[in-house]
Coordinates of N, CA, C and O in Angstrom, one line a residue:
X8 N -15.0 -20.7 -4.0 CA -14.8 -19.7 -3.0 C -13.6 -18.8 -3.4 O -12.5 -19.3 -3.9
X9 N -13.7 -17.7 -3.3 CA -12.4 -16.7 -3.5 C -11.6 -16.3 -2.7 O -12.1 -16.1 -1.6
X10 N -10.3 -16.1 -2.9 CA -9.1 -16.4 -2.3 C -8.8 -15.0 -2.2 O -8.4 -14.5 -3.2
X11 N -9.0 -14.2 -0.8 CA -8.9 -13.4 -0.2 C -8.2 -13.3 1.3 O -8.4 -14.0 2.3
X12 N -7.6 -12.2 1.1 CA -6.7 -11.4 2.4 C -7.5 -10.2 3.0 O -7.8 -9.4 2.1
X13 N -8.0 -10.0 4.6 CA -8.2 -8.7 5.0 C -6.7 -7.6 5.3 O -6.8 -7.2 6.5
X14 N -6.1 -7.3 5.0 CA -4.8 -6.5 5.7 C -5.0 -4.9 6.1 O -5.9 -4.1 5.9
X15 N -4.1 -4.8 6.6 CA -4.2 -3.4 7.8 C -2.8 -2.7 6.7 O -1.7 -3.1 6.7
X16 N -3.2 -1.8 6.2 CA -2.0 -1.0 5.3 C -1.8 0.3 5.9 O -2.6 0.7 6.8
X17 N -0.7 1.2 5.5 CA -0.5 2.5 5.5 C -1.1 3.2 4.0 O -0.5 3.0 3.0
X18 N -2.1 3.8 4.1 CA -2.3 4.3 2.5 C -1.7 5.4 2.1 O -1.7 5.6 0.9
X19 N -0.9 6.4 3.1 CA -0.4 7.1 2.6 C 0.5 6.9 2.2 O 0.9 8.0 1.9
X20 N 1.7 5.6 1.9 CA 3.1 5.5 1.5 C 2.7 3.8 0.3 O 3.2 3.6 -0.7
X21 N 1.2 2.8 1.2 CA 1.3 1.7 0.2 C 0.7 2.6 -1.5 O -0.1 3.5 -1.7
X22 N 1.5 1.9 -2.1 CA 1.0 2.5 -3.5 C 0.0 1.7 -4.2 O -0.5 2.1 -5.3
X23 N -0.1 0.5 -3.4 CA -1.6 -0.1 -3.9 C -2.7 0.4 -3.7 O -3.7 -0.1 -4.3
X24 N -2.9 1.6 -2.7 CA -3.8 2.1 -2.1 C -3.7 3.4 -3.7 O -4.4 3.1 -4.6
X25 N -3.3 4.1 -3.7 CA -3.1 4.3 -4.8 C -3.7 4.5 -5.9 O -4.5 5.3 -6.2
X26 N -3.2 3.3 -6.5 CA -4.0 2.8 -7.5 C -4.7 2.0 -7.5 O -4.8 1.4 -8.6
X27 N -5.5 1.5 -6.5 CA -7.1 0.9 -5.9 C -8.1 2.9 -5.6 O -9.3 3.1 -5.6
X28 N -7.3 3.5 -5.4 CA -8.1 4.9 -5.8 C -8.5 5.4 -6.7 O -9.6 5.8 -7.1
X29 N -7.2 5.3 -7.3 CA -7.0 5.9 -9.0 C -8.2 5.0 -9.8 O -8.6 5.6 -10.7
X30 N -8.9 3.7 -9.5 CA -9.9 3.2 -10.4 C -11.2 3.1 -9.6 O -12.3 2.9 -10.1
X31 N -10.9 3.3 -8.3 CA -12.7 3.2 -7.8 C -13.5 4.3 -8.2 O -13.3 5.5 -8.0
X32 N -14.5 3.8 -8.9 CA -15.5 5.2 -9.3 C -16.1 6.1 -8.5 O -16.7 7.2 -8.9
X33 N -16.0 5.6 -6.8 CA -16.9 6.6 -5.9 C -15.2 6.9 -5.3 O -15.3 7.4 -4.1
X34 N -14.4 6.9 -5.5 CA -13.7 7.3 -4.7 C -13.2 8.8 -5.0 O -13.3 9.0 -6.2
X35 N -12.8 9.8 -4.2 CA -12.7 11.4 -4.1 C -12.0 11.8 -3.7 O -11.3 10.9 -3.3
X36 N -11.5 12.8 -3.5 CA -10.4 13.7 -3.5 C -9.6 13.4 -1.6 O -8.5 13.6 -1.1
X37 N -11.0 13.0 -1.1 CA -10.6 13.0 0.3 C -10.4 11.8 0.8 O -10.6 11.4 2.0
X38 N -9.7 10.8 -0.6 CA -9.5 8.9 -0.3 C -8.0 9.5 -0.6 O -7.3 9.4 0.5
X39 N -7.2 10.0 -1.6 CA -6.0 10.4 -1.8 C -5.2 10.4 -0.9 O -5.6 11.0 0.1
X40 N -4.1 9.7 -0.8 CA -2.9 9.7 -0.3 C -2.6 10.9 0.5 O -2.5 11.0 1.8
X41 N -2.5 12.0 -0.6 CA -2.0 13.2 0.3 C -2.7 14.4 1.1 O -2.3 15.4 1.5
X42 N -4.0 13.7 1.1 CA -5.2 14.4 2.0 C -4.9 13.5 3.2 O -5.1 14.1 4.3
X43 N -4.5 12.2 3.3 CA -4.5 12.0 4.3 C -3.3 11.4 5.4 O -3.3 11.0 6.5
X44 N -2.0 11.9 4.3 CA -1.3 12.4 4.7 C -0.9 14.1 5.7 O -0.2 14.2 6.7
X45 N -1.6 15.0 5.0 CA -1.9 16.2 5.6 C -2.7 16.1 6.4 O -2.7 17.1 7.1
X46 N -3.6 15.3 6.8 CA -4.2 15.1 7.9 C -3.7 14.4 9.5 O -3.9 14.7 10.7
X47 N -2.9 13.0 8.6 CA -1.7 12.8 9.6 C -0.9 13.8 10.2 O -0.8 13.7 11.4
X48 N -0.3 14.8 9.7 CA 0.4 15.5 9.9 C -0.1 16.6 11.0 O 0.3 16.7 12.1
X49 N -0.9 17.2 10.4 CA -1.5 18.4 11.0 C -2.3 17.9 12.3 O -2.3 18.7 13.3
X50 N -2.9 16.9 12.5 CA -3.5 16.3 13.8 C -2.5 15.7 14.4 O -2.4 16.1 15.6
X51 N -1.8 14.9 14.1 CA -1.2 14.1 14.6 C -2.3 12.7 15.1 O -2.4 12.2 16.2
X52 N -3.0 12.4 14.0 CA -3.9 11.4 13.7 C -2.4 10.2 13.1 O -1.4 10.5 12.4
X53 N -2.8 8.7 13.8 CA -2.4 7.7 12.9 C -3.4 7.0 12.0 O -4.5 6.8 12.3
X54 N -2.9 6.8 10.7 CA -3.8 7.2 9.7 C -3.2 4.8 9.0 O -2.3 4.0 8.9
X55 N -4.3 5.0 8.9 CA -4.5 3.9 8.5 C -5.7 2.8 7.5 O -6.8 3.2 7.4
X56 N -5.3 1.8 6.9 CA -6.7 1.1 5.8 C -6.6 0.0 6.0 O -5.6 -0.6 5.7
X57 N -7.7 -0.7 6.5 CA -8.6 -1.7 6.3 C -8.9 -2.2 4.8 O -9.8 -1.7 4.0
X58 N -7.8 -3.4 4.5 CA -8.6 -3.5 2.7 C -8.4 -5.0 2.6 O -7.6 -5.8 3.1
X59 N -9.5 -5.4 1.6 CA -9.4 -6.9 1.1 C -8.6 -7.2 0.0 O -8.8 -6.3 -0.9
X60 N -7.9 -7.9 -0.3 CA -6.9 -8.2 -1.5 C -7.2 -9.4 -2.0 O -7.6 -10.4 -1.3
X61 N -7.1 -9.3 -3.2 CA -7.5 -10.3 -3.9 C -6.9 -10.5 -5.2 O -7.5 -10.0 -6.1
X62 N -5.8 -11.1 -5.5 CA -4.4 -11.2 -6.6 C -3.5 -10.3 -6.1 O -2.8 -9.8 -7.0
X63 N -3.2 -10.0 -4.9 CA -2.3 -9.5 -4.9 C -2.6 -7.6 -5.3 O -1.8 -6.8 -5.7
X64 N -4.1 -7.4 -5.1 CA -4.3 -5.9 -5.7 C -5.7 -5.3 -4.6 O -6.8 -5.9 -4.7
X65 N -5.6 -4.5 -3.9 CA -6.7 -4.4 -3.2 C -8.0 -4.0 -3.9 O -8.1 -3.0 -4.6
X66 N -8.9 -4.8 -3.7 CA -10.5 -4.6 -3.8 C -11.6 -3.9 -3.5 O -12.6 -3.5 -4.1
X67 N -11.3 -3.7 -2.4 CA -12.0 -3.3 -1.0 C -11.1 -2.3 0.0 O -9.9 -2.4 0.2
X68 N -12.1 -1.2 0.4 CA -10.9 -0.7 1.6 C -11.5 0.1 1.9 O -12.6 0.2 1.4
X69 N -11.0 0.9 2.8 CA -11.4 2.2 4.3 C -10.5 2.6 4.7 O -9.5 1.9 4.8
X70 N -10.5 4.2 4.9 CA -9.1 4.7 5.6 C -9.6 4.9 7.1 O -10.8 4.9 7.3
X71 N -8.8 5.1 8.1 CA -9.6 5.4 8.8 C -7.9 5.9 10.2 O -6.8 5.4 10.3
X72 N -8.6 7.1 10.7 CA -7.4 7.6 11.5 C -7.8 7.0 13.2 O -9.0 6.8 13.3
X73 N -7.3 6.7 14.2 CA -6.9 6.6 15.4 C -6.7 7.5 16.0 O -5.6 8.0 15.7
X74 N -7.6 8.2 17.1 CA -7.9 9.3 17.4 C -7.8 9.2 19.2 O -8.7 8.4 19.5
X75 N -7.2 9.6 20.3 CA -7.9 9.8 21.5 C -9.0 10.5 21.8 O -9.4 11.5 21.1
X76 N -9.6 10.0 22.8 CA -11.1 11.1 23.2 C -10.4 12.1 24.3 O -9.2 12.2 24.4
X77 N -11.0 12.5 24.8 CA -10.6 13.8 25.6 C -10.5 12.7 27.4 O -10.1 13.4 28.3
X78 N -10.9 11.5 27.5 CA -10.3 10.5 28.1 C -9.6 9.8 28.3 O -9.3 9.1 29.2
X79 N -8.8 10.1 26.6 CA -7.7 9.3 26.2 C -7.9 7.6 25.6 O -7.1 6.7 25.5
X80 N -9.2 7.9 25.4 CA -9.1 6.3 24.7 C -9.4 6.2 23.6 O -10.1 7.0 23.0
X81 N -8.8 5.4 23.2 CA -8.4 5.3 21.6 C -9.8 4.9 20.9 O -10.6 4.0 21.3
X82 N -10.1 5.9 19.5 CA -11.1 5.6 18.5 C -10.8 6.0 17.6 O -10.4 7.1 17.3
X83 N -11.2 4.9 16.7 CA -11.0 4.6 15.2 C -12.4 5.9 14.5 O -13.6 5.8 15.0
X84 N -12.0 7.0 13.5 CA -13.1 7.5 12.7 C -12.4 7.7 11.4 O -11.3 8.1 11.6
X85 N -12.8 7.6 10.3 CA -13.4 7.4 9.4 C -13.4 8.9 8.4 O -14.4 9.7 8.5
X86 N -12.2 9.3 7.6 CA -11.8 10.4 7.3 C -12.4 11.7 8.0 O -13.4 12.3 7.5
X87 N -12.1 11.9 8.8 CA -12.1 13.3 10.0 C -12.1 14.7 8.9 O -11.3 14.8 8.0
X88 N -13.0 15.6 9.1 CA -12.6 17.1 8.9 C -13.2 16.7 6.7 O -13.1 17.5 5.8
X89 N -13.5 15.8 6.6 CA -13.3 15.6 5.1 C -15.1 16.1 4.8 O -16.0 15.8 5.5
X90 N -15.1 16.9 3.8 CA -16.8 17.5 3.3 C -17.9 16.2 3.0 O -19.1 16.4 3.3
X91 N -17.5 15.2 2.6 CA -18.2 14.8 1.7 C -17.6 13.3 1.4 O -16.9 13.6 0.5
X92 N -17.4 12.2 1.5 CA -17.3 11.1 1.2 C -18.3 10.0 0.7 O -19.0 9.5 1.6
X93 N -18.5 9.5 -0.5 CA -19.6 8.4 -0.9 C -19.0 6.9 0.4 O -19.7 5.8 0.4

């Protein structure tokens, strides 16, 4: 069995997120650090990843921002405003 962690990261400052970008083959322009950092910013979205680690290097992962509805309750979606994600 393999020896795995699910952890809750910041991708826009962890630098494992990073470079778990820098090699995923489907990953794109709108997984980057500083797209979703500028998205943080400009919404005032809390921007956050869901990832599995495995040696100490993430494997697996999702960004995903924390959003209110116009009720005010909190919902998790899944790069907002972005064209195109695999």
């Amino acid at each position: 069995m393999s020896n795995f962690h699910i952890k809750k990261i910041n991708p826009v400052i962890d630098p494992k997120w990073k470079i778990f970008v820098s090699k995923h083959p489907e990953a794109g322009i709108f997984h980057q650090p500083e797209w979703l950092e500028l998205l943080q910013k400009q919404y005032a979205f809390k921007c956050f990843a869901l990832c599995i680690e495995k040696e100490n290097e993430i494997s697996d992962g999702i960004p995903f921002f924390e959003v209110r509805t116009i009720l005010f309750q909190k919902k998790w979606i899944c790069l907002p405003f972005s064209n195109y994600c695999s």
